[in-house]
GROMACS .gro file of C-alpha atoms in nm:
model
  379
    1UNK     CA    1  -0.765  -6.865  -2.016
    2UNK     CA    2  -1.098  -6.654  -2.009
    3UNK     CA    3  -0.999  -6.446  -2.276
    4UNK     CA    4  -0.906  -6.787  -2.494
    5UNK     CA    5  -1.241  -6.927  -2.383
    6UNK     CA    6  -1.407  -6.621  -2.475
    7UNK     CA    7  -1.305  -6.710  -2.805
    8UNK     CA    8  -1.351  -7.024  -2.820
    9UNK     CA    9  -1.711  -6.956  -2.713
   10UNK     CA   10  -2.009  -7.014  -2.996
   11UNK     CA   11  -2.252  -6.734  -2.999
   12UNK     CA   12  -2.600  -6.828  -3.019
   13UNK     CA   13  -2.908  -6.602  -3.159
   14UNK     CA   14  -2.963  -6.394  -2.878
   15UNK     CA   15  -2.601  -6.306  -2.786
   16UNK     CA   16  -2.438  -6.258  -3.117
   17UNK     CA   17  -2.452  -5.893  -3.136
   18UNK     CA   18  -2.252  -5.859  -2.744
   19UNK     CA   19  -2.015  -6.160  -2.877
   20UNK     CA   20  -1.935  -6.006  -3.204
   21UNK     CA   21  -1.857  -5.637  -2.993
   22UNK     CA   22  -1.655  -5.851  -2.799
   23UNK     CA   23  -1.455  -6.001  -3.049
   24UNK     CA   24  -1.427  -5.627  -3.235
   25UNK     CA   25  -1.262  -5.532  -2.880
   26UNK     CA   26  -0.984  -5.833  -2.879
   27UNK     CA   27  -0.958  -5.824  -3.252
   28UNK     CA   28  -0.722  -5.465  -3.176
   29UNK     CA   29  -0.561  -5.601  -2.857
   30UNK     CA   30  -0.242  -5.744  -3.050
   31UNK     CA   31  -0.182  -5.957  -3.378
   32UNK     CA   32  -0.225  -6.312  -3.195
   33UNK     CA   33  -0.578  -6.223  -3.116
   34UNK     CA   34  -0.645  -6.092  -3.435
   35UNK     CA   35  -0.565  -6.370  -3.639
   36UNK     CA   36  -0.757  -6.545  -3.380
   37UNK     CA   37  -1.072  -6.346  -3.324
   38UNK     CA   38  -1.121  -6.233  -3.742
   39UNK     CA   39  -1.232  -6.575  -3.892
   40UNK     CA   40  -1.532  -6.574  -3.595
   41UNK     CA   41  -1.589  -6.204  -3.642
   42UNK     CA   42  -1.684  -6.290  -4.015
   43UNK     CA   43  -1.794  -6.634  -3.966
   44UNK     CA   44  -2.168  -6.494  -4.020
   45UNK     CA   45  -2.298  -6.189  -4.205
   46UNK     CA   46  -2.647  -6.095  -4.278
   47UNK     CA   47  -2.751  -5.802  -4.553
   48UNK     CA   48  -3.099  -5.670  -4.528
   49UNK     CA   49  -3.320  -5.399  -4.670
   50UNK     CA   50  -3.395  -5.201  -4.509
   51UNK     CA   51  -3.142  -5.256  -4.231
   52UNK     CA   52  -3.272  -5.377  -3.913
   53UNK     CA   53  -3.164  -5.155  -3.580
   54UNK     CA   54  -2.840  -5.375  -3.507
   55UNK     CA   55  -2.734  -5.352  -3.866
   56UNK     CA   56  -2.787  -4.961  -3.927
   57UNK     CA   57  -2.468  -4.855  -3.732
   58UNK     CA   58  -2.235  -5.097  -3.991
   59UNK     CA   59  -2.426  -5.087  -4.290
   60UNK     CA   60  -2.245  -4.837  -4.467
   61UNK     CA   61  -1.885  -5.044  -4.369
   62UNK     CA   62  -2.037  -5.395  -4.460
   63UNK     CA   63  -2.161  -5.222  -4.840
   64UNK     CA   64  -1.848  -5.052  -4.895
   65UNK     CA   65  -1.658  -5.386  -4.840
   66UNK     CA   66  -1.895  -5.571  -5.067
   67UNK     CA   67  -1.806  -5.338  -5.327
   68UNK     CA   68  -1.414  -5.392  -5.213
   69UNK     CA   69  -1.466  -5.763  -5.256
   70UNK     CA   70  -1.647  -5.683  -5.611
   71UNK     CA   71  -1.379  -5.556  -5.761
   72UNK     CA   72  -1.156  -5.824  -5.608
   73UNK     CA   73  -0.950  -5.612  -5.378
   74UNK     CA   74  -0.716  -5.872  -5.185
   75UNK     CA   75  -0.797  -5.771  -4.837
   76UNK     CA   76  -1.120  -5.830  -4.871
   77UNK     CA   77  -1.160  -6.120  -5.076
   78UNK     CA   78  -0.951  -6.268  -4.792
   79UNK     CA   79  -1.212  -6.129  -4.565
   80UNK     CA   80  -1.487  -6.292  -4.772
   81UNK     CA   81  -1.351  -6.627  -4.745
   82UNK     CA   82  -1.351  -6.645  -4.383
   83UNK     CA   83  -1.798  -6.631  -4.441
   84UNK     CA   84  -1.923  -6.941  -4.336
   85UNK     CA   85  -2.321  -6.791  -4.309
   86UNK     CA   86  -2.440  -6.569  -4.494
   87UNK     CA   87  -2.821  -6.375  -4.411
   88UNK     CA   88  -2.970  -6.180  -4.737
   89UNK     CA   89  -3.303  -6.052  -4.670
   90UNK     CA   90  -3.509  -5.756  -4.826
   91UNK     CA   91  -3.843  -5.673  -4.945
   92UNK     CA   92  -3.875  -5.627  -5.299
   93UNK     CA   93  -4.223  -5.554  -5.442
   94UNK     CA   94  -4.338  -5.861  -5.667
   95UNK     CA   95  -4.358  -5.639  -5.983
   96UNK     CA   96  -4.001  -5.579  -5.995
   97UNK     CA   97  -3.970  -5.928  -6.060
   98UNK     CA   98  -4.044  -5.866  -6.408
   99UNK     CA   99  -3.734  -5.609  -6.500
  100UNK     CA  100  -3.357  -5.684  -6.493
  101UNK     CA  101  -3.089  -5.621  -6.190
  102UNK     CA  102  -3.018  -5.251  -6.261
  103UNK     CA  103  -2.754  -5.015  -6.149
  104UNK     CA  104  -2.985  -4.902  -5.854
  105UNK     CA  105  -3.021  -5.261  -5.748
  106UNK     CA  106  -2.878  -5.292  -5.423
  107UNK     CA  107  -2.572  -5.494  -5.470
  108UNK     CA  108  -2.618  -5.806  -5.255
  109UNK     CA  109  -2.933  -5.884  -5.451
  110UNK     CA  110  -2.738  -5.937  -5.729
  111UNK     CA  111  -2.704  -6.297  -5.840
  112UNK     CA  112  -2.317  -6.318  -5.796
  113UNK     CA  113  -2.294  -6.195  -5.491
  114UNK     CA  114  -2.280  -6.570  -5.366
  115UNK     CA  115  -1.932  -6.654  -5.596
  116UNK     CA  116  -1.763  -6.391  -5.328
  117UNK     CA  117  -1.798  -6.582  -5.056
  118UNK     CA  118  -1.625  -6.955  -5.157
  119UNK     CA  119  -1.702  -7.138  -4.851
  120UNK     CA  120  -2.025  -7.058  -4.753
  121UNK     CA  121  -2.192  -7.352  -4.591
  122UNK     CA  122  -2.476  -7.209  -4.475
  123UNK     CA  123  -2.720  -6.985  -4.720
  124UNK     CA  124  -3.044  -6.794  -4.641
  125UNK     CA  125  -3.278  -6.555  -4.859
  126UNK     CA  126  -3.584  -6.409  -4.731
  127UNK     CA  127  -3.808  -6.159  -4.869
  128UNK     CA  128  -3.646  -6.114  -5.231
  129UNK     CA  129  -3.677  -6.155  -5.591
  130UNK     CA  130  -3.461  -6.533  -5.679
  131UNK     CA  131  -3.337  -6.522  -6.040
  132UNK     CA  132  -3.202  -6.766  -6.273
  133UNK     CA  133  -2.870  -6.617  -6.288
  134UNK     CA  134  -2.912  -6.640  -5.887
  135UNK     CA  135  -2.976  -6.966  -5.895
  136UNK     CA  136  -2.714  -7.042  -6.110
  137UNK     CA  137  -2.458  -6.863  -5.909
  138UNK     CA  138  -2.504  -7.074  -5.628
  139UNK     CA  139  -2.402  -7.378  -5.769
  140UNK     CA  140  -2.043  -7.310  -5.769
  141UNK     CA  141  -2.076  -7.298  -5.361
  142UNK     CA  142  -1.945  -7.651  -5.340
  143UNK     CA  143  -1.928  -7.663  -4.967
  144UNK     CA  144  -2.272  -7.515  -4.904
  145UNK     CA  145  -2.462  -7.738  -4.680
  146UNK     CA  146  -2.738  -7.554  -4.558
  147UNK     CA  147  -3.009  -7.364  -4.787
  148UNK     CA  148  -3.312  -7.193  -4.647
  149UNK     CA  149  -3.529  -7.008  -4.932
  150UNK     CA  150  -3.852  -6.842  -4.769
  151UNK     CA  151  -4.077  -6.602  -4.854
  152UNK     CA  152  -3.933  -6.526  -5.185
  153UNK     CA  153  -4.057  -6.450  -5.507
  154UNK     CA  154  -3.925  -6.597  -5.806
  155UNK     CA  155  -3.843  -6.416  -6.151
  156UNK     CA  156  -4.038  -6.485  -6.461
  157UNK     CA  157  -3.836  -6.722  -6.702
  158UNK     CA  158  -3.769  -6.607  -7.078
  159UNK     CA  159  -3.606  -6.933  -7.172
  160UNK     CA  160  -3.608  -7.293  -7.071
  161UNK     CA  161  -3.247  -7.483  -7.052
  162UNK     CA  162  -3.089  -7.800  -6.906
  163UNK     CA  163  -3.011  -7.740  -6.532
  164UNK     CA  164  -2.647  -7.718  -6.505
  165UNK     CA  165  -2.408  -7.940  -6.370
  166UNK     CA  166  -2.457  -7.911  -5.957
  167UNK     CA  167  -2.171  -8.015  -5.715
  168UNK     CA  168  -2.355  -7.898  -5.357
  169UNK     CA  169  -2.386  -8.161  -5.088
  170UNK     CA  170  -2.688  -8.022  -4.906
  171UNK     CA  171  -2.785  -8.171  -4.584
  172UNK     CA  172  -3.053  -7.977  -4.496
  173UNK     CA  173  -3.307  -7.807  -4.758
  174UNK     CA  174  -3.545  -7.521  -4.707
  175UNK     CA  175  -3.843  -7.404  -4.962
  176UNK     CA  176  -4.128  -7.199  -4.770
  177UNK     CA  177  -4.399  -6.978  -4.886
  178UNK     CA  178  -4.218  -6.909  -5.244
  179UNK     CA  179  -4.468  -6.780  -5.477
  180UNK     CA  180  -4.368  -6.822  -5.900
  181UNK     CA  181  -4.163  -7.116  -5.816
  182UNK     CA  182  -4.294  -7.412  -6.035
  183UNK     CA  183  -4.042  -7.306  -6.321
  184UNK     CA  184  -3.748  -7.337  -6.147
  185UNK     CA  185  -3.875  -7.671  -6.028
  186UNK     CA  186  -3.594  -7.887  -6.198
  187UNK     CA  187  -3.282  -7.680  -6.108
  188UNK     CA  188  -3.391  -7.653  -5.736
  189UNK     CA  189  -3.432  -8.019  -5.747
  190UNK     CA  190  -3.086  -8.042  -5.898
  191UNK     CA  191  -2.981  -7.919  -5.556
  192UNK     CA  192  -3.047  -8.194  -5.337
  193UNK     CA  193  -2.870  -8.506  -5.359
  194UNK     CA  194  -2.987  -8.857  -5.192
  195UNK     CA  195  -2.660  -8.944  -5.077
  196UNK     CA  196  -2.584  -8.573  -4.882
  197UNK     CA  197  -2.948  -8.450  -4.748
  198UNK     CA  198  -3.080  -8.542  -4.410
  199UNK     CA  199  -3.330  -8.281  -4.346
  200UNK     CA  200  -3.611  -8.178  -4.567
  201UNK     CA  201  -3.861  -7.902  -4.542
  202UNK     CA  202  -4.093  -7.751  -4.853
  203UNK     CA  203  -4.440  -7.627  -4.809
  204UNK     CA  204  -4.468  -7.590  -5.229
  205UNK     CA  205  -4.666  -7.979  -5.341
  206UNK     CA  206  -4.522  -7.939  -5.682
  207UNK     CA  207  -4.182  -7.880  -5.580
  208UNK     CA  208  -4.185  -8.156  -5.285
  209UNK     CA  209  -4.338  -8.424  -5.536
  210UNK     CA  210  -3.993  -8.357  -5.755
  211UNK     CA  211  -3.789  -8.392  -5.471
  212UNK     CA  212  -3.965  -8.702  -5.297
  213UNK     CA  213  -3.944  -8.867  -5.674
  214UNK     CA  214  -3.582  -8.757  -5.730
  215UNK     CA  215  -3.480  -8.925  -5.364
  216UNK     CA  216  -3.405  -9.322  -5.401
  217UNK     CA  217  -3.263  -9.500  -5.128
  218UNK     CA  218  -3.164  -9.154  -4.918
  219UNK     CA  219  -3.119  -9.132  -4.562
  220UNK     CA  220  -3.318  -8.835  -4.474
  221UNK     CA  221  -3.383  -8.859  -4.100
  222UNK     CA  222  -3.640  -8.517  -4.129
  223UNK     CA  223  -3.936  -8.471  -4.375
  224UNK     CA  224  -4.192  -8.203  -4.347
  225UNK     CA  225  -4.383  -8.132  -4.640
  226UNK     CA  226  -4.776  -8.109  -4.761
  227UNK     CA  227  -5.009  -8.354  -4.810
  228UNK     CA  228  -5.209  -8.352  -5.096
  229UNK     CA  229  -5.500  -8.605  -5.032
  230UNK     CA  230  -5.542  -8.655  -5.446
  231UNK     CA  231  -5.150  -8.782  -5.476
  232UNK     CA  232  -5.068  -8.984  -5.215
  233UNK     CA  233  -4.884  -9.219  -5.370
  234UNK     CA  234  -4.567  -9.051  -5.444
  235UNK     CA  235  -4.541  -8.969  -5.051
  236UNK     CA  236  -4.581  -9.334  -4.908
  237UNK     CA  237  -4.380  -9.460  -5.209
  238UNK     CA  238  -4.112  -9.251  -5.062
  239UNK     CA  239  -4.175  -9.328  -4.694
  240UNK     CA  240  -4.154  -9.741  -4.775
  241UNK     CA  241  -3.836  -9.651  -4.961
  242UNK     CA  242  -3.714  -9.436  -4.629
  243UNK     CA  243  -3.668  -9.633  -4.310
  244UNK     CA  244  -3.424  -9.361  -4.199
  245UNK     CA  245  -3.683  -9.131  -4.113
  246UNK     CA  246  -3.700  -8.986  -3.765
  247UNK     CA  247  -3.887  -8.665  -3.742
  248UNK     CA  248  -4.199  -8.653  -4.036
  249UNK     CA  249  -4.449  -8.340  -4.033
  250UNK     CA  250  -4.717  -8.388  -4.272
  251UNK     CA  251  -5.012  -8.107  -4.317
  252UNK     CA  252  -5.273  -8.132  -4.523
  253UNK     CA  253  -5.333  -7.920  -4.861
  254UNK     CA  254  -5.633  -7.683  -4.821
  255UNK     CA  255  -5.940  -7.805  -5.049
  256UNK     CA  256  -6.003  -7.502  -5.300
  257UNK     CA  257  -6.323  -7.620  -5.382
  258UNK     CA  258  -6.438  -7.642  -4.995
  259UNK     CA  259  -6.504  -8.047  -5.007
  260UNK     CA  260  -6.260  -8.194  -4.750
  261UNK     CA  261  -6.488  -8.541  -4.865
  262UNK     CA  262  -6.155  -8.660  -4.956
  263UNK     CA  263  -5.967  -8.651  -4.618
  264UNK     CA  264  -6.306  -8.786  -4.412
  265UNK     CA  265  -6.100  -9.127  -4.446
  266UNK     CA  266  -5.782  -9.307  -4.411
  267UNK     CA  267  -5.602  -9.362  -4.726
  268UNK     CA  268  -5.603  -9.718  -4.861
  269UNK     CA  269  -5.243  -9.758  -4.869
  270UNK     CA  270  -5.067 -10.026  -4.673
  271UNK     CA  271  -4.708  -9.872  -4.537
  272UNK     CA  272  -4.404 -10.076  -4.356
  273UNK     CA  273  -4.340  -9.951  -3.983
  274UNK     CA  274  -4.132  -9.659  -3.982
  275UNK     CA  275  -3.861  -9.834  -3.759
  276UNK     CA  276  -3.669  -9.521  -3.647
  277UNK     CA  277  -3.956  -9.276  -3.609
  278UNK     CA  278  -3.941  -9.033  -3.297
  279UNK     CA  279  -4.166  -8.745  -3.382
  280UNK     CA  280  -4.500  -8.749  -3.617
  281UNK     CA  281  -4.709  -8.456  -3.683
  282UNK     CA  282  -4.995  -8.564  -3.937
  283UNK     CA  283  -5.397  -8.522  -3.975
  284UNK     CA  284  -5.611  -8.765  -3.796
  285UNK     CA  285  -5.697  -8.999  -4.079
  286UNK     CA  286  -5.354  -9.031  -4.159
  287UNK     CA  287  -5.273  -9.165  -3.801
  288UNK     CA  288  -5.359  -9.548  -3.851
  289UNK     CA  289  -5.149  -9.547  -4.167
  290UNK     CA  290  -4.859  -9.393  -4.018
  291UNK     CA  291  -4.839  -9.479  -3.655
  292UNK     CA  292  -4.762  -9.822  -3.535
  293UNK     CA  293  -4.645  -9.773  -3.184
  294UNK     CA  294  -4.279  -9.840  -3.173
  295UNK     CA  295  -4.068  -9.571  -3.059
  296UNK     CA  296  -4.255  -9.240  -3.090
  297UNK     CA  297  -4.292  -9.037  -2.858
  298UNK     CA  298  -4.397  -8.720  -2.973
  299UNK     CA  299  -4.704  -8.705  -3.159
  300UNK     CA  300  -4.917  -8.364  -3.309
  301UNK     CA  301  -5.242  -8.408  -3.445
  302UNK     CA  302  -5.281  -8.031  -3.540
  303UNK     CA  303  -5.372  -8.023  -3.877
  304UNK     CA  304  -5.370  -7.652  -4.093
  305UNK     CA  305  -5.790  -7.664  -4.074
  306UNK     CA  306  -5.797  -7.718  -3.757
  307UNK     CA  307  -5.671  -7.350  -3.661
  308UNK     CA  308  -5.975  -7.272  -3.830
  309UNK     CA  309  -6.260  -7.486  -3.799
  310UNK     CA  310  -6.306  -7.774  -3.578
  311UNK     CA  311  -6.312  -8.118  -3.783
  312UNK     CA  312  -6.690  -8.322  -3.805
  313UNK     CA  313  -6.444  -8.640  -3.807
  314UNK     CA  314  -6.639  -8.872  -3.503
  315UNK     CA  315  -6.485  -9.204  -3.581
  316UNK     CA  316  -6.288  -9.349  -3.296
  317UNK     CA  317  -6.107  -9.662  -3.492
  318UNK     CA  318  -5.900  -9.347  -3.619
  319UNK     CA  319  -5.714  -9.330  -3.252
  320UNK     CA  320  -5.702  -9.702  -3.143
  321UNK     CA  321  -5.335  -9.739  -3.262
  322UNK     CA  322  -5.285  -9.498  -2.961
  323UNK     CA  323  -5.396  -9.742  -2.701
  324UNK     CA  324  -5.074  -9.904  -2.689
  325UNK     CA  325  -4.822  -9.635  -2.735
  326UNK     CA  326  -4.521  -9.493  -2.506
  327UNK     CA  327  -4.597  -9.100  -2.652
  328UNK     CA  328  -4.536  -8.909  -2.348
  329UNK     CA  329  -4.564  -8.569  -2.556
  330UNK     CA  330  -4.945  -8.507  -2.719
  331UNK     CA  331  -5.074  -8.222  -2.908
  332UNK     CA  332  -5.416  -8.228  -3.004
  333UNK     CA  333  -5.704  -7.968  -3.134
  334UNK     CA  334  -5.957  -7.893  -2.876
  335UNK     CA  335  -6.267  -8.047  -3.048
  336UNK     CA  336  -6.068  -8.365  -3.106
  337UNK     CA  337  -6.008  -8.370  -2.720
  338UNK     CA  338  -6.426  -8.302  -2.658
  339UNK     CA  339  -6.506  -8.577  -2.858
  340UNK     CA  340  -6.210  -8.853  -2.743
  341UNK     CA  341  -6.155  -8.839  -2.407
  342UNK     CA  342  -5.738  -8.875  -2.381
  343UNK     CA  343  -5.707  -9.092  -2.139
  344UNK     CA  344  -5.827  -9.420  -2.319
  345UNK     CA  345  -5.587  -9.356  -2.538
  346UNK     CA  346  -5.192  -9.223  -2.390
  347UNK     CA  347  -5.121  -9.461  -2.111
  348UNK     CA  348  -4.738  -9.320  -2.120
  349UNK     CA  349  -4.875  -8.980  -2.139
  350UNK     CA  350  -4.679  -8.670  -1.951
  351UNK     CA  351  -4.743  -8.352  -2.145
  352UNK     CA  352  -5.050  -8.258  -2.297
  353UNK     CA  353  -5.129  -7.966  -2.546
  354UNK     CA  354  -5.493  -7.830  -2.628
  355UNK     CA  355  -5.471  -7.604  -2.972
  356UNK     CA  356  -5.838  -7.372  -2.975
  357UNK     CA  357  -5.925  -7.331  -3.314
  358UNK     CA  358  -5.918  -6.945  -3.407
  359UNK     CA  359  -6.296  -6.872  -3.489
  360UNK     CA  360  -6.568  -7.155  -3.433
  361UNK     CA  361  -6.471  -7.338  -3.133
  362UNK     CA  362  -6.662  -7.209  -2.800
  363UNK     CA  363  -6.632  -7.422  -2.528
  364UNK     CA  364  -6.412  -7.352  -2.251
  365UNK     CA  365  -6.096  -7.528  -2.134
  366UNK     CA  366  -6.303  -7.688  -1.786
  367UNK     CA  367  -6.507  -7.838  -2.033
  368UNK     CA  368  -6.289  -7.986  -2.294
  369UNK     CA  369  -6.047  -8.130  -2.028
  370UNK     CA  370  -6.275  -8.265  -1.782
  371UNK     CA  371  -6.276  -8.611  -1.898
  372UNK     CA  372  -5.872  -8.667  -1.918
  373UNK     CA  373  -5.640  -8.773  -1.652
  374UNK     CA  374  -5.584  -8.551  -1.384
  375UNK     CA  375  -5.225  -8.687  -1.365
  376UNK     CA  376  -5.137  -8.488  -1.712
  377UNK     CA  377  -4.983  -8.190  -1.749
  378UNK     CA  378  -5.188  -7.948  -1.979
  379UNK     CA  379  -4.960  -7.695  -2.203
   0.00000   0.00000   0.00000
């Protein structure tokens, strides 16, 4: 029964390397436990350049099976199919975006690398150069539900065309830090479908504008995207239109020019409760649009400036919707907490967390929290 419930067991981050040595061991103990042990041996692969520590010792197996699967070699297509996650991460210098895949390219960073592994459902890429022919491979992964796309740099176009035809049923959508992406705008936004997706996460305006537009009468239940103080109607159009929403992040789009004039005051847009919202993370003038109470209970008021410098916002109406609340979870920046002491405002409050601004702020912690409750816990 151990040995079955070893099995049996789900590896999480921090153990997968001793679970997947374990599994190597009972995968040669007889042919039950191999047929038993291989499809969570292969369940999850990751390829990386350079190899991390943990991936040197098999690196030279895992390639030489790629190439097996390549060339369509029935063991390890077979192999292949069992893939359920699949890691590809590597630096690639951003000038190599502008020349072809070539015979030196390592072969995982090759676009259909993706149409080996059929039933993939979940898909990450980190650190590499995202083609079109990439792109377009990964629309035949028709049972892909999970797509993470960070820190990636995205080939020049030579031609526009009509996104093809996409079958994926993403539920949960990932676009950070991606620099060259506005092009392929329209096919990523092919990707996500209103009636599949349930958790959304871009940190790219253009690109979460698309999606927010493309999105009628989902039932995302997570949002966490920019806000860009000059468009903000094509967010709270969404919101109104999204009553499923449970967990929203908003942060707010560094001014180029240096005026933050146009975040010194709440938007004048009237928005419907959000009647299922748990968790909010927004700037302080977006609070008295977006909170109304009900039952949230997590609230961050760290904005993206405030790591930076401390906000000359002094206007208290902006935390009276607070007064009333059951948050029992509050993270705030420090010089919000020196001007407005805390306790006025979280009579259900439990945990509190004071963010110091990296550069400008200088008073000390005594000083900041001397005014709140002594009953809260400080983080």
């Amino acid at each position: 029964m151990l040995i079955l419930e070893e099995i049996a067991h789900n590896a999480n981050h921090r153990s997968t390397t001793a679970y997947k040595a374990t599994l190597s061991n009972l995968n040669l103990v007889c042919r039950l436990f191999a047929q038993l042990v291989t499809p969570k041996l292969f369940a999850r692969l990751t390829f990386a350049t350079p190899p991390s520590k943990e991936l040197k010792r098999t690196h030279g197996a895992r390639t030489a099976w790629l190439k097996q699967v390549a060339r369509g070699e029935r063991p390890a297509v077979e192999i292949a199919a069992m893939v359920k996650e699949l890691d590809l991460d590597g630096y690639t210098p951003a000038e190599q975006a502008r020349y072809p895949a070539s015979s030196e390219t390592p072969l995982w960073r090759r676009g259909e690398i993706v149409t080996y592994f059929p039933n993939l459902r979940n898909l990450a890429l980190a650190q590499m150069i995202v083609t079109r022919e990439f792109i377009v491979a990964m629309k035949s992964l028709v049972h892909l539900r999970s797509l993470t796309i960070s820190h990636c740099s995205f080939a020049p176009l030579t031609e526009r065309s009509k996104p093809p035809q996409c079958m994926m049923k993403l539920e949960h959508f990932e676009a950070l830090c991606l620099d060259g992406v506005d092009p392929y705008i329209p096919e990523l936004t092919s990707f996500v479908h209103p009636s599949s997706i349930r958790s959304l996460k871009v940190t790219e305006w253009p690109l979460a504008r698309a999606l927010l537009q493309s999105l009628h009468e989902s039932r995302l239940e997570r949002l966490d995207v920019p806000f860009e103080p000059r468009d903000p109607a094509t967010l709270f159009r969404f919101l109104a239109d999204t009553p499923t929403i449970s967990d929203l992040s908003l942060m707010s789009i560094p001014e180029t020019n240096g005026d933050a004039s146009s975040q010194a005051a709440p938007p004048k847009i009237s928005l419907p409760a959000l009647p299922a919202l748990k968790r909010l993370r927004c700037p302080l003038v977006l609070l008295p649009v977006l909170f109304s109470g009900g039952a949230v209970s997590r609230l961050s008021l760290m904005d993206l400036g405030d790591w930076m410098c401390p906000s000359t916002l002094t206007d208290k109406r902006l935390l009276l919707p607070l007064q009333c609340s059951r948050i029992r979870d509050l993270e705030v920046p420090a010089w919000l907490l020196y001007h407005y002491p805390v306790n006025q405002y979280g009579p259900s409050l439990v945990n509190l967390s004071i963010c110091f601004d990296l550069l400008v702020f200088t008073a000390s912690l005594e000083q900041v929290s001397r005014p709140t409750s002594a009953s809260s816990r400080f983080l």
